[in-house]
PDB file of C-alpha atoms and ligand atoms in Angstrom:
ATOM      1  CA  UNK A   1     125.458 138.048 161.462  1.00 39.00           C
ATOM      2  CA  UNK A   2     127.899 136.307 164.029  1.00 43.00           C
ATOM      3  CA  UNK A   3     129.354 133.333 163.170  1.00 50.00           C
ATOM      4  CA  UNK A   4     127.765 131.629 166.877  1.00 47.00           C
ATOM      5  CA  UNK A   5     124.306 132.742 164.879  1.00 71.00           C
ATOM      6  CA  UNK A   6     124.869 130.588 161.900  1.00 95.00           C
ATOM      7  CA  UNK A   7     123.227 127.184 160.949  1.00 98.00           C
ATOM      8  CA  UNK A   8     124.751 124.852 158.755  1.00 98.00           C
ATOM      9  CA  UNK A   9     123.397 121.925 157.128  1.00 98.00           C
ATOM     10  CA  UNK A  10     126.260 118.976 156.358  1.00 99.00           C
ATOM     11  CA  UNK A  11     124.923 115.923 154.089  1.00 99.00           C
ATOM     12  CA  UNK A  12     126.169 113.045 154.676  1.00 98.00           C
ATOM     13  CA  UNK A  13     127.732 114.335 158.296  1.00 98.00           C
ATOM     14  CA  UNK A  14     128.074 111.079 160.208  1.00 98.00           C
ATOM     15  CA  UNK A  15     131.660 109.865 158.558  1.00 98.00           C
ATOM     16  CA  UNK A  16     134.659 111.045 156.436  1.00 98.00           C
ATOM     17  CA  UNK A  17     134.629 114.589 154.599  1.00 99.00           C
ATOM     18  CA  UNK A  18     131.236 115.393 156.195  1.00 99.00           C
ATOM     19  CA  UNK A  19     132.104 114.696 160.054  1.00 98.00           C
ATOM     20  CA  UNK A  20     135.394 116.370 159.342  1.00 98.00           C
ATOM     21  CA  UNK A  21     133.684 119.154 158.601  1.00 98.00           C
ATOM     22  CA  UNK A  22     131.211 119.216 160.990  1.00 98.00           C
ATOM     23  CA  UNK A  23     133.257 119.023 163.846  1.00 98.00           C
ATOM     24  CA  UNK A  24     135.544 121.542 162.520  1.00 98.00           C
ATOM     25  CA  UNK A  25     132.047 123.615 161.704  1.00 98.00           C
ATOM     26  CA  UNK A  26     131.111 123.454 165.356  1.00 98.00           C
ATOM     27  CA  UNK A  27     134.710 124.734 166.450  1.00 97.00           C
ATOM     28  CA  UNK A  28     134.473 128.089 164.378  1.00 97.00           C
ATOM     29  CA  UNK A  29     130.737 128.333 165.715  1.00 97.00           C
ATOM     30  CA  UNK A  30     128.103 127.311 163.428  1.00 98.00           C
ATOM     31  CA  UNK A  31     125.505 125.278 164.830  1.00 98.00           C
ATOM     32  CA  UNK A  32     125.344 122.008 162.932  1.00 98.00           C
ATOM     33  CA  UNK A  33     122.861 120.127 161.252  1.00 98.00           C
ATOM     34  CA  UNK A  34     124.352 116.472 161.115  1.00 98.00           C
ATOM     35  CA  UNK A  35     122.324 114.533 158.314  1.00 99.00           C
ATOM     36  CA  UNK A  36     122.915 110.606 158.150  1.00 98.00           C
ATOM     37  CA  UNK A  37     121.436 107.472 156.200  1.00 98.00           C
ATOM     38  CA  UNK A  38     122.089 104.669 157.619  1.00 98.00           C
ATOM     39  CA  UNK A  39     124.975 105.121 160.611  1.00 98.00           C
ATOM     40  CA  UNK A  40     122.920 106.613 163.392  1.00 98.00           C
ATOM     41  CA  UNK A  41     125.395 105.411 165.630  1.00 98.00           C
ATOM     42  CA  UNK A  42     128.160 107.717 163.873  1.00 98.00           C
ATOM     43  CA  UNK A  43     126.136 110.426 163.434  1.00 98.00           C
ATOM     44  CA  UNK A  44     125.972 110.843 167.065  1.00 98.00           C
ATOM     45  CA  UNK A  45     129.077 110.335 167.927  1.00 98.00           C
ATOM     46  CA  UNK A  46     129.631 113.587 165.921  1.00 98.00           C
ATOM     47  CA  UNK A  47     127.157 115.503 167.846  1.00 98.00           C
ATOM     48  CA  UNK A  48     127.733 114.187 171.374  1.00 98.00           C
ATOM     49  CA  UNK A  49     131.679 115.228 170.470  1.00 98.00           C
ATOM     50  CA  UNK A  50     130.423 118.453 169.445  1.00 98.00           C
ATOM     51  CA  UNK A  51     127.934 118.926 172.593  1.00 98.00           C
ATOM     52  CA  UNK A  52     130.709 117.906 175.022  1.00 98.00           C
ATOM     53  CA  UNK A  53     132.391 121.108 173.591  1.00 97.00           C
ATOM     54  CA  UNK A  54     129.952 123.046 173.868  1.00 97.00           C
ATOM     55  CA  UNK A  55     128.752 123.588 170.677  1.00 98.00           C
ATOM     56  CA  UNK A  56     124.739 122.573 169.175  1.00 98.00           C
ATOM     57  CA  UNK A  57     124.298 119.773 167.107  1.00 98.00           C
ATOM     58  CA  UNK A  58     121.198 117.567 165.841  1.00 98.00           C
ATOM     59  CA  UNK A  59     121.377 114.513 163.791  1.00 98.00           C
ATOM     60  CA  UNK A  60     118.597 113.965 161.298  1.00 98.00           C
ATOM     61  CA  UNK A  61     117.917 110.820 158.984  1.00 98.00           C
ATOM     62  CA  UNK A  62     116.949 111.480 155.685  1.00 99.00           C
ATOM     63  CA  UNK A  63     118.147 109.700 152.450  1.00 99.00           C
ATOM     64  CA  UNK A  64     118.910 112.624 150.438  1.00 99.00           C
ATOM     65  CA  UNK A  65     117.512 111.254 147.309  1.00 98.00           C
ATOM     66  CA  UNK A  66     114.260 111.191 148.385  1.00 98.00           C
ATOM     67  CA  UNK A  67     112.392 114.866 148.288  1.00 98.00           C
ATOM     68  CA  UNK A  68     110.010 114.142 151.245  1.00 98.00           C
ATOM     69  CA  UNK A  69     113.161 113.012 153.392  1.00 99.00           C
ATOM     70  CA  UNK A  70     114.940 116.161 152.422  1.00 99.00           C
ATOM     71  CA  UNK A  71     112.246 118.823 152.951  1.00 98.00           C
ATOM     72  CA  UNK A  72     111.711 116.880 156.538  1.00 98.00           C
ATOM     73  CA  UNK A  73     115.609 117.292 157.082  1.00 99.00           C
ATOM     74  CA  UNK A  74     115.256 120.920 156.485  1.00 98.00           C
ATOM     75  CA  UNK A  75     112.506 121.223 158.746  1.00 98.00           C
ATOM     76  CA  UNK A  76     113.709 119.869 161.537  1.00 98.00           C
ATOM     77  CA  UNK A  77     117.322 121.217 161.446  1.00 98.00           C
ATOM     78  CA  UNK A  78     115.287 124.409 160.923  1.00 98.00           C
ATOM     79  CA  UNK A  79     113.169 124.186 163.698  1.00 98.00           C
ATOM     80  CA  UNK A  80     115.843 122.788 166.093  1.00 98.00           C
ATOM     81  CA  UNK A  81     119.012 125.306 165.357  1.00 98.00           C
ATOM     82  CA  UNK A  82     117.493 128.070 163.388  1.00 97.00           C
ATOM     83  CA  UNK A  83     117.653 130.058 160.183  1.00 97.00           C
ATOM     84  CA  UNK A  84     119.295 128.341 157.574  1.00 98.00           C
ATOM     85  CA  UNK A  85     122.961 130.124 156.543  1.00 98.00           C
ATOM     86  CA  UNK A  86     124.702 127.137 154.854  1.00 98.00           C
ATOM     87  CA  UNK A  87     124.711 123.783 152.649  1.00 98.00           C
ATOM     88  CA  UNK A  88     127.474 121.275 152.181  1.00 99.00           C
ATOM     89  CA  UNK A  89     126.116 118.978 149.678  1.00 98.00           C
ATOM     90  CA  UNK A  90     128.487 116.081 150.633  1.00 98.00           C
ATOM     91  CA  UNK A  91     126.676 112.969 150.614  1.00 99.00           C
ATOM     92  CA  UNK A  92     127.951 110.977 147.848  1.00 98.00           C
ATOM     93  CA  UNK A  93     128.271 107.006 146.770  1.00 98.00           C
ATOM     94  CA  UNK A  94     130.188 104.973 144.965  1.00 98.00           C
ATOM     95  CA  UNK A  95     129.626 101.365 144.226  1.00 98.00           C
ATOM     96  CA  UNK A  96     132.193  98.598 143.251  1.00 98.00           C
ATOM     97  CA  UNK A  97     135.085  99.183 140.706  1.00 97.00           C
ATOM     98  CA  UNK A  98     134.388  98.405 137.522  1.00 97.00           C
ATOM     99  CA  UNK A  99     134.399  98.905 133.740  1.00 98.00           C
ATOM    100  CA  UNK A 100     131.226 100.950 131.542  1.00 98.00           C
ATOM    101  CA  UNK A 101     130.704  97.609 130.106  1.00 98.00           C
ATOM    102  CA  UNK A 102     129.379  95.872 133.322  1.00 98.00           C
ATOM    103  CA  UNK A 103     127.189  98.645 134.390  1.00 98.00           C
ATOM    104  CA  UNK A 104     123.817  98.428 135.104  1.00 98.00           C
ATOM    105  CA  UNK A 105     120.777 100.996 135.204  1.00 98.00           C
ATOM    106  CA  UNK A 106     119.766  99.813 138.585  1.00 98.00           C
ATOM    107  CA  UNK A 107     123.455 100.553 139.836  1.00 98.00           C
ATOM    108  CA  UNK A 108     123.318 103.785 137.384  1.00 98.00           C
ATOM    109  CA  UNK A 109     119.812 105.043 138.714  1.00 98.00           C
ATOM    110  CA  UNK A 110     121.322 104.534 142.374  1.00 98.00           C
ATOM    111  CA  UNK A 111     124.278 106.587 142.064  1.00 98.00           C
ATOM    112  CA  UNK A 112     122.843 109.579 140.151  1.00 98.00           C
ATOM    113  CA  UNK A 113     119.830 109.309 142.907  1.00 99.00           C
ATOM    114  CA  UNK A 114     121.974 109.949 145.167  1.00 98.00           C
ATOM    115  CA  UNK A 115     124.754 112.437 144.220  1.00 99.00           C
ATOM    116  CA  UNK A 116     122.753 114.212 141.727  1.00 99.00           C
ATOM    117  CA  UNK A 117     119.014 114.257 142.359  1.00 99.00           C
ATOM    118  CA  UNK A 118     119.938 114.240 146.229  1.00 99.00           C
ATOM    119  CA  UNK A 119     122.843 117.424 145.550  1.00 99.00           C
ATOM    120  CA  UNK A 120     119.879 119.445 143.346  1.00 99.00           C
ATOM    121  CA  UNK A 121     117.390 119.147 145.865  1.00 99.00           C
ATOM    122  CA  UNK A 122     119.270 120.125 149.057  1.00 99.00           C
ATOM    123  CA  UNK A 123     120.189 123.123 146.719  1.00 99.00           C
ATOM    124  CA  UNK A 124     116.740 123.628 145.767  1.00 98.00           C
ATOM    125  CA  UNK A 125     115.848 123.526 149.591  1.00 98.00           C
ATOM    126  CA  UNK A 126     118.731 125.728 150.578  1.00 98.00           C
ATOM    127  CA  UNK A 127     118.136 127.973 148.204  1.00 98.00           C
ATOM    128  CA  UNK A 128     114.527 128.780 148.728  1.00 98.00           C
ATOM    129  CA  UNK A 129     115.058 129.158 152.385  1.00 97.00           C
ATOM    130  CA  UNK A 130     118.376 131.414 152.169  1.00 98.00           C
ATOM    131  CA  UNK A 131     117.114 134.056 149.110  1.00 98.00           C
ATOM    132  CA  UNK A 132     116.844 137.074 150.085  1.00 98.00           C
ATOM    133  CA  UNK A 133     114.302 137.201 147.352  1.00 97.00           C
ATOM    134  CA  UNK A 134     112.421 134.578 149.647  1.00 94.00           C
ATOM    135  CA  UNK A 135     113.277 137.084 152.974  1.00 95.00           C
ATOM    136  CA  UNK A 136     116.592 134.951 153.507  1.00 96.00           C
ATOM    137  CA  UNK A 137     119.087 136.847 154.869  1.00 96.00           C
ATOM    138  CA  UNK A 138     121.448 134.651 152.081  1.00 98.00           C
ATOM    139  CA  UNK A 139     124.303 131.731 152.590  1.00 98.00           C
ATOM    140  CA  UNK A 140     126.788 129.779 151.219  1.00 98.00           C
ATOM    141  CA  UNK A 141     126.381 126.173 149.370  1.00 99.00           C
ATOM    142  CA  UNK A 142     129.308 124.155 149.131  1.00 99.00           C
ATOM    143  CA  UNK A 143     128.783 121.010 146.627  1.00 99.00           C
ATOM    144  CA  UNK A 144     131.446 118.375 147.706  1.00 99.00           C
ATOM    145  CA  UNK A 145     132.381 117.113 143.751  1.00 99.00           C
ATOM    146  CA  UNK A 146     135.438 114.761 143.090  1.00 98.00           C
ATOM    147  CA  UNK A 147     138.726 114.723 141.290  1.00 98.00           C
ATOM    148  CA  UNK A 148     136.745 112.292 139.308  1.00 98.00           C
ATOM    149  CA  UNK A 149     134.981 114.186 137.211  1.00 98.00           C
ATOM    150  CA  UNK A 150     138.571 115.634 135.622  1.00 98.00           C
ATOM    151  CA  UNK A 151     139.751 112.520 134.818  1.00 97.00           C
ATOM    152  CA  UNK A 152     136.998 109.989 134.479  1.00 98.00           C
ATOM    153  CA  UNK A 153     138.090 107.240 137.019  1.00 98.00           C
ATOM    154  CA  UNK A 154     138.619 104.451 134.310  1.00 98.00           C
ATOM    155  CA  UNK A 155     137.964 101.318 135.070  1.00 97.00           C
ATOM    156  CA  UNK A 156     136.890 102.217 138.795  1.00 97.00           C
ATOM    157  CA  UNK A 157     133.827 104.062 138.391  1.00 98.00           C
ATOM    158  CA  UNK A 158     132.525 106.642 135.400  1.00 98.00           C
ATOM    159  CA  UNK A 159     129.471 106.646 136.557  1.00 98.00           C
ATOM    160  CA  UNK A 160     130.590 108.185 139.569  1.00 98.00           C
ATOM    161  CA  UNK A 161     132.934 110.387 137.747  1.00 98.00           C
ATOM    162  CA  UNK A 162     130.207 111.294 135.334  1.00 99.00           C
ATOM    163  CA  UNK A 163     127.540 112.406 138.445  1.00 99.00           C
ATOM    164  CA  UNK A 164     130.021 114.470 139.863  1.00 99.00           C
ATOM    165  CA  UNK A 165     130.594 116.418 136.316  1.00 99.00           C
ATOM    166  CA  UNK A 166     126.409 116.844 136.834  1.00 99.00           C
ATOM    167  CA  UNK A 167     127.861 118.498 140.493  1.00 99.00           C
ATOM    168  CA  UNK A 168     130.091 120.774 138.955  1.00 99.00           C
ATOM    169  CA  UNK A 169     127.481 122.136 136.123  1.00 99.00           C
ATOM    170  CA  UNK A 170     125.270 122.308 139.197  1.00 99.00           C
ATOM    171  CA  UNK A 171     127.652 124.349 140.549  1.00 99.00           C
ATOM    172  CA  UNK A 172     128.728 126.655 137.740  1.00 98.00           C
ATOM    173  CA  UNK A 173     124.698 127.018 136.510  1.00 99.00           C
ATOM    174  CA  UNK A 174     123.278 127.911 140.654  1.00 99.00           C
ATOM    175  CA  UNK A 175     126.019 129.972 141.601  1.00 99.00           C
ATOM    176  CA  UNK A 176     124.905 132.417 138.576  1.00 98.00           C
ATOM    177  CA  UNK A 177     121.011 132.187 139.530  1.00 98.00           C
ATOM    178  CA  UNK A 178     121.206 133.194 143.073  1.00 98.00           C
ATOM    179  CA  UNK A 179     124.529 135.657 143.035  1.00 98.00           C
ATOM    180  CA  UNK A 180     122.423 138.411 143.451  1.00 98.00           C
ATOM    181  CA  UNK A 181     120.439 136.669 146.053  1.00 98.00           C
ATOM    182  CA  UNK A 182     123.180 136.687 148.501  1.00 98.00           C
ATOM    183  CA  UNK A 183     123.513 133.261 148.022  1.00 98.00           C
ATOM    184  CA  UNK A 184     127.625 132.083 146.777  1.00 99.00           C
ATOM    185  CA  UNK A 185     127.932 128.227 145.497  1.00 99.00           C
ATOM    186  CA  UNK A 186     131.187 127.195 145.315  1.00 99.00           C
ATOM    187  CA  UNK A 187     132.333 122.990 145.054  1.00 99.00           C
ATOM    188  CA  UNK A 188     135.760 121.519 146.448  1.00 99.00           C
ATOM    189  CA  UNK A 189     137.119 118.809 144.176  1.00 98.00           C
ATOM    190  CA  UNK A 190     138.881 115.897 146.553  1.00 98.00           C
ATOM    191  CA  UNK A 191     141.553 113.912 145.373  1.00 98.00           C
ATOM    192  CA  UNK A 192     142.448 110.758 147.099  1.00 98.00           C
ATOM    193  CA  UNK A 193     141.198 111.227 150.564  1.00 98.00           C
ATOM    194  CA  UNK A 194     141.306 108.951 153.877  1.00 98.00           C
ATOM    195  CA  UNK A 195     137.308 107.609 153.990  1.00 98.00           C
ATOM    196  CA  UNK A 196     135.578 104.716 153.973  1.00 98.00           C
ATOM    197  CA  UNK A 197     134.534 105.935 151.063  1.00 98.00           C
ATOM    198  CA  UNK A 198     137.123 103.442 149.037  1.00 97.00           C
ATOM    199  CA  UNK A 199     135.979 100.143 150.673  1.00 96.00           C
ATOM    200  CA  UNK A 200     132.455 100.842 149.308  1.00 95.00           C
ATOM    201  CA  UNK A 201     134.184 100.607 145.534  1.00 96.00           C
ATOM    202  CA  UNK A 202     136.023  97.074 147.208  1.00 96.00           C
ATOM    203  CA  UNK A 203     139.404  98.742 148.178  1.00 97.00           C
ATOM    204  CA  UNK A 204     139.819  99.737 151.344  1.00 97.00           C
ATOM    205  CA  UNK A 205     143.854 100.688 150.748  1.00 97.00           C
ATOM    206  CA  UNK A 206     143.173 102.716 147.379  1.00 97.00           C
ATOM    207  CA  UNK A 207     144.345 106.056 148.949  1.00 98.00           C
ATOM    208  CA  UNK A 208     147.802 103.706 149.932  1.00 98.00           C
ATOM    209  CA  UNK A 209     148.169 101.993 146.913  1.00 97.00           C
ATOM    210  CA  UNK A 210     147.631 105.553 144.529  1.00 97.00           C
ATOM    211  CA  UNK A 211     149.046 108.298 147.248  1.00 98.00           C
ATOM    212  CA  UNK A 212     152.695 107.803 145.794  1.00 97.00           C
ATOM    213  CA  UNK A 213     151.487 108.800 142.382  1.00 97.00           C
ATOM    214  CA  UNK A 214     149.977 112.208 143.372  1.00 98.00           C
ATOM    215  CA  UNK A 215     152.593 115.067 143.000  1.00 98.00           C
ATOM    216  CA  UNK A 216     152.749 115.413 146.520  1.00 98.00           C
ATOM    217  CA  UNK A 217     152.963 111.982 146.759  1.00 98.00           C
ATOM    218  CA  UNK A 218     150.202 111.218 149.417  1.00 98.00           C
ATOM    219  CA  UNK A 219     146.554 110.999 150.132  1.00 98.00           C
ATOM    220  CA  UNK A 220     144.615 113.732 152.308  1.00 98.00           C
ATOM    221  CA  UNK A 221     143.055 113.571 155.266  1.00 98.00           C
ATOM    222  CA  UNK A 222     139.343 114.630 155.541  1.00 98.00           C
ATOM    223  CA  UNK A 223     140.206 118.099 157.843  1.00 98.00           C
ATOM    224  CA  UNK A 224     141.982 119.331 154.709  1.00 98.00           C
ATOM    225  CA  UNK A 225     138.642 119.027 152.560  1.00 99.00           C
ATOM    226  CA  UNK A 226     136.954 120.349 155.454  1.00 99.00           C
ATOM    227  CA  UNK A 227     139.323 123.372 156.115  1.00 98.00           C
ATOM    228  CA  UNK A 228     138.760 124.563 152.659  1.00 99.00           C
ATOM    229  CA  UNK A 229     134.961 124.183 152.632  1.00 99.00           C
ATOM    230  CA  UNK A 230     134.599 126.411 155.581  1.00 98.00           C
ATOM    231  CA  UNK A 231     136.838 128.718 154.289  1.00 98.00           C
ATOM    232  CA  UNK A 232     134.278 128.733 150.992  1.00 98.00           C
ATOM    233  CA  UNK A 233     131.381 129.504 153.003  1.00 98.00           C
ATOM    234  CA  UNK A 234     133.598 132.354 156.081  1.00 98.00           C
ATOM    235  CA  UNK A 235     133.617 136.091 154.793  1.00 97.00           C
ATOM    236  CA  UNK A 236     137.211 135.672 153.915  1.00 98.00           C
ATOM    237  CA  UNK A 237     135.841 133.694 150.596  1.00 98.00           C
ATOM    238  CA  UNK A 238     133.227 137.024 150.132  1.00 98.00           C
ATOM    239  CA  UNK A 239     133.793 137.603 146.484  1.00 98.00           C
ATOM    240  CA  UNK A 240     133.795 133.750 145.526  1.00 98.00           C
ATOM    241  CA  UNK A 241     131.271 132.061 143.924  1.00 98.00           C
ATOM    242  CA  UNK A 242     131.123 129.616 141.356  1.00 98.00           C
ATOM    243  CA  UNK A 243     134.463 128.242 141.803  1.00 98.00           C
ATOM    244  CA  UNK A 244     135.425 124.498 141.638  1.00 98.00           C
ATOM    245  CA  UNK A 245     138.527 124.190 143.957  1.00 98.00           C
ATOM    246  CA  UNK A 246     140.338 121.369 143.836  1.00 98.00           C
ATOM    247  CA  UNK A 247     142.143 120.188 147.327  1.00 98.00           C
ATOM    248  CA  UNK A 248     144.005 116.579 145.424  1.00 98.00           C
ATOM    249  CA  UNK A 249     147.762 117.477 146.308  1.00 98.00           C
ATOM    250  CA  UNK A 250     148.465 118.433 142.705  1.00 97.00           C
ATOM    251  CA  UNK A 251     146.741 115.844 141.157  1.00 94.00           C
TER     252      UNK A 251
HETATM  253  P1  NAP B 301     132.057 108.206 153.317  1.00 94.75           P
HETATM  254  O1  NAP B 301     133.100 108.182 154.378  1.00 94.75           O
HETATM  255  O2  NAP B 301     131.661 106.938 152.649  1.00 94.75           O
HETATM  256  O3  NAP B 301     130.745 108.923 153.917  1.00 94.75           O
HETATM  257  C1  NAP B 301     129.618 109.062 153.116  1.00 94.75           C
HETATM  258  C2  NAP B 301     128.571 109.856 153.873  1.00 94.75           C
HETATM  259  O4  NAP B 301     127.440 110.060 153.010  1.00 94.75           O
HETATM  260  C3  NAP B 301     128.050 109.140 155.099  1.00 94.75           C
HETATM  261  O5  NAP B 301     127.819 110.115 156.089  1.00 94.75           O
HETATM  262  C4  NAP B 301     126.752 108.519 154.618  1.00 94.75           C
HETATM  263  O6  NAP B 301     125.796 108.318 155.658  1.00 94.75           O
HETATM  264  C5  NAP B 301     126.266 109.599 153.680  1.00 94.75           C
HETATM  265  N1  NAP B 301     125.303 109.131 152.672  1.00 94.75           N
HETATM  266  C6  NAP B 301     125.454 108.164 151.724  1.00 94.75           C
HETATM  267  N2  NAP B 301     124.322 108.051 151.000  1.00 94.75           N
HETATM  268  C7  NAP B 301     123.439 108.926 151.515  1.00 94.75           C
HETATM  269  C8  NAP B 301     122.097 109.265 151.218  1.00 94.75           C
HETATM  270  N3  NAP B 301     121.409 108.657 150.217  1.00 94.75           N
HETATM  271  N4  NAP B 301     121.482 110.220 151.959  1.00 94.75           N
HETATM  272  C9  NAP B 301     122.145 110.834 152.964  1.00 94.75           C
HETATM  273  N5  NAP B 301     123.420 110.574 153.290  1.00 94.75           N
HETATM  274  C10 NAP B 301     124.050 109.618 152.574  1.00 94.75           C
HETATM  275  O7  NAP B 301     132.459 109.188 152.129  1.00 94.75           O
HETATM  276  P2  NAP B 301     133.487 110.424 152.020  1.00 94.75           P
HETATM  277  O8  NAP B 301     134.715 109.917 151.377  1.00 94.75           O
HETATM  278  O9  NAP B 301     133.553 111.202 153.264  1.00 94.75           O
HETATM  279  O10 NAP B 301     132.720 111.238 150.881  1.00 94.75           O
HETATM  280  C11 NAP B 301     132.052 112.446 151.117  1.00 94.75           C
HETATM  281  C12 NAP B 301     131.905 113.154 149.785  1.00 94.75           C
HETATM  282  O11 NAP B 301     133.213 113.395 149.262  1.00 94.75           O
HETATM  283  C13 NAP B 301     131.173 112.308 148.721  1.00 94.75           C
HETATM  284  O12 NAP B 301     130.327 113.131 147.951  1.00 94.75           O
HETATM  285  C14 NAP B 301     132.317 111.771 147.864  1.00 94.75           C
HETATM  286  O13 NAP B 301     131.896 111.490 146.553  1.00 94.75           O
HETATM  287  C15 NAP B 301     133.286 112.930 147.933  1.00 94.75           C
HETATM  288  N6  NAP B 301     134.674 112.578 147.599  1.00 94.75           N
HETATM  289  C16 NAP B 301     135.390 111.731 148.404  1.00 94.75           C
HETATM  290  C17 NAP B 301     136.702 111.437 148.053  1.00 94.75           C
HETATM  291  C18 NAP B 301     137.573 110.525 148.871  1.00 94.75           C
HETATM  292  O14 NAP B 301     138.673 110.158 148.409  1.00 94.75           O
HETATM  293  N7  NAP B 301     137.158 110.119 150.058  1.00 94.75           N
HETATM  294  C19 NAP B 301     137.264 111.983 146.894  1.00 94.75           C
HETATM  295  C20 NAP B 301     136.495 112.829 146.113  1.00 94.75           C
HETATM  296  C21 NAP B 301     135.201 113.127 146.483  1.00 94.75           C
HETATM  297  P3  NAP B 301     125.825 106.975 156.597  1.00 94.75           P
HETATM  298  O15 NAP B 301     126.976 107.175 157.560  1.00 94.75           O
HETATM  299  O16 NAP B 301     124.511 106.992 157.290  1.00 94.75           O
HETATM  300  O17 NAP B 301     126.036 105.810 155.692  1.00 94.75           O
END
């Protein structure tokens, strides 16, 4: 199939990694499905960019915790752009920087609702509609997982660090169920990338403050996440799957 034929489906594509990669997405041809939670207003901005270009876009709310939200997501991206042919699994939270011994459950339940419930049933959804057991014609899932779950993010957040190892066994686990599917699942690991991501833990310079210390001694920008998870999911990546790729500058 032609890359102008594809659909992709980016979580969490109104800001950072997941607008990065959806304009970049729309560039090399896909047609994009642009989900958002709460930031309609960025959301589309990324599609009326994308539309101005010429490419096809749709924005669609769903909180991608919630399984009725997400099958309605797929549905609609579905019905608006076409055959599924791609996941990125990139919506992802983090709450306020602190130690294990001030957590919470509620804070707990909310952060594994959202990047591990919501990352397993996007797959679930992706999956069943890509299969060629299920007369897919097959895809690529990209799971967007974190430096974090290497090295634990002490005293920030390892509860965050800890649902993104639950991404990478997601990863390593799916991508061996559905290989002969025609399905590939493959996760990037970001380091310390440029987002907005970093005021949500209450520190809106943390890329400036820790960029020296990485051994190429700054933080990414968001188009270098994104370059590598389109490269995961283009032909050139054809014999890839279960792979956790880390794009952190050394670190
Ligand atoms: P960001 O700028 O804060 O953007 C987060 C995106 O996720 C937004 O589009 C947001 O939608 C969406 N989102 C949040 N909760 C959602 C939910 N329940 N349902 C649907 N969408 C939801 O974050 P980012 O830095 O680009 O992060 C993207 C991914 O990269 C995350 O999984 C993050 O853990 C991972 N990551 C980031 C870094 C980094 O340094 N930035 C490093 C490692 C890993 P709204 O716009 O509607 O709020």
């Amino acid at each position: 199939m032609a890359q102008h034929e594809q659909v992709i489906l980016i979580t969490g594509g109104s800001r950072g990694i997941g607008a990065a990669t959806a304009r970049l997405a729309a560039r090399a041809g896909w047609r994009v499905g642009i989900n958002y939670h709460q930031n309609k207003a960025a959301a589309t901005q990324v599609v009326t960019e994308i539309e101005a270009a010429g490419g096809r876009a749709v924005a669609v709310q769903a909180d991608v915790s919630q399984e009725a939200d997400v099958l309605r997501m797929f549905d609609t991206v579905t019905d608006a752009l076409g055959p599924l042919t791609a996941l990125v699994n990139n919506a992802g939270i983090l709450e306020t920087q602190c130690r294990v011994r001030d957590l919470d459950a509620e804070r707990l339940q909310r952060i594994f609702a959202t990047n591990v419930t919501g990352s397993f049933l996007c797959a679930r959804e992706a999956v069943r509609r890509m299969s060629t057991l299920s007369g897919g014609s097959g895809g690529g899932i990209v799971n967007v997982s974190s430096g974090a779950s290497k090295h634990g993010a002490p005293n920030e957040y390892v509860d965050y660090a800890a649902s993104k190892g639950a991404v990478d066994v997601l990863t390593l686990g799916l991508s061996k169920e559905v290989a002969a599917e025609g399905i590939r699942v493959n996760a990037v690991r970001p380091g310390l990338i440029y987002t907005e991501i970093h005021a949500s833990g209450g520190e809106p310079g943390r890329v400036d403050r820790l960029g020296p210390q990485v051994p190429m001694q700054r933080g990414g920008q968001p188009e270098e996440v994104a370059r590598v998870i389109l490269w995961l999911l283009s032909e050139d990546a054809s014999y890839v799957t279960g792979m956790l790729v880390d794009v952190a500058g050394g670190r």
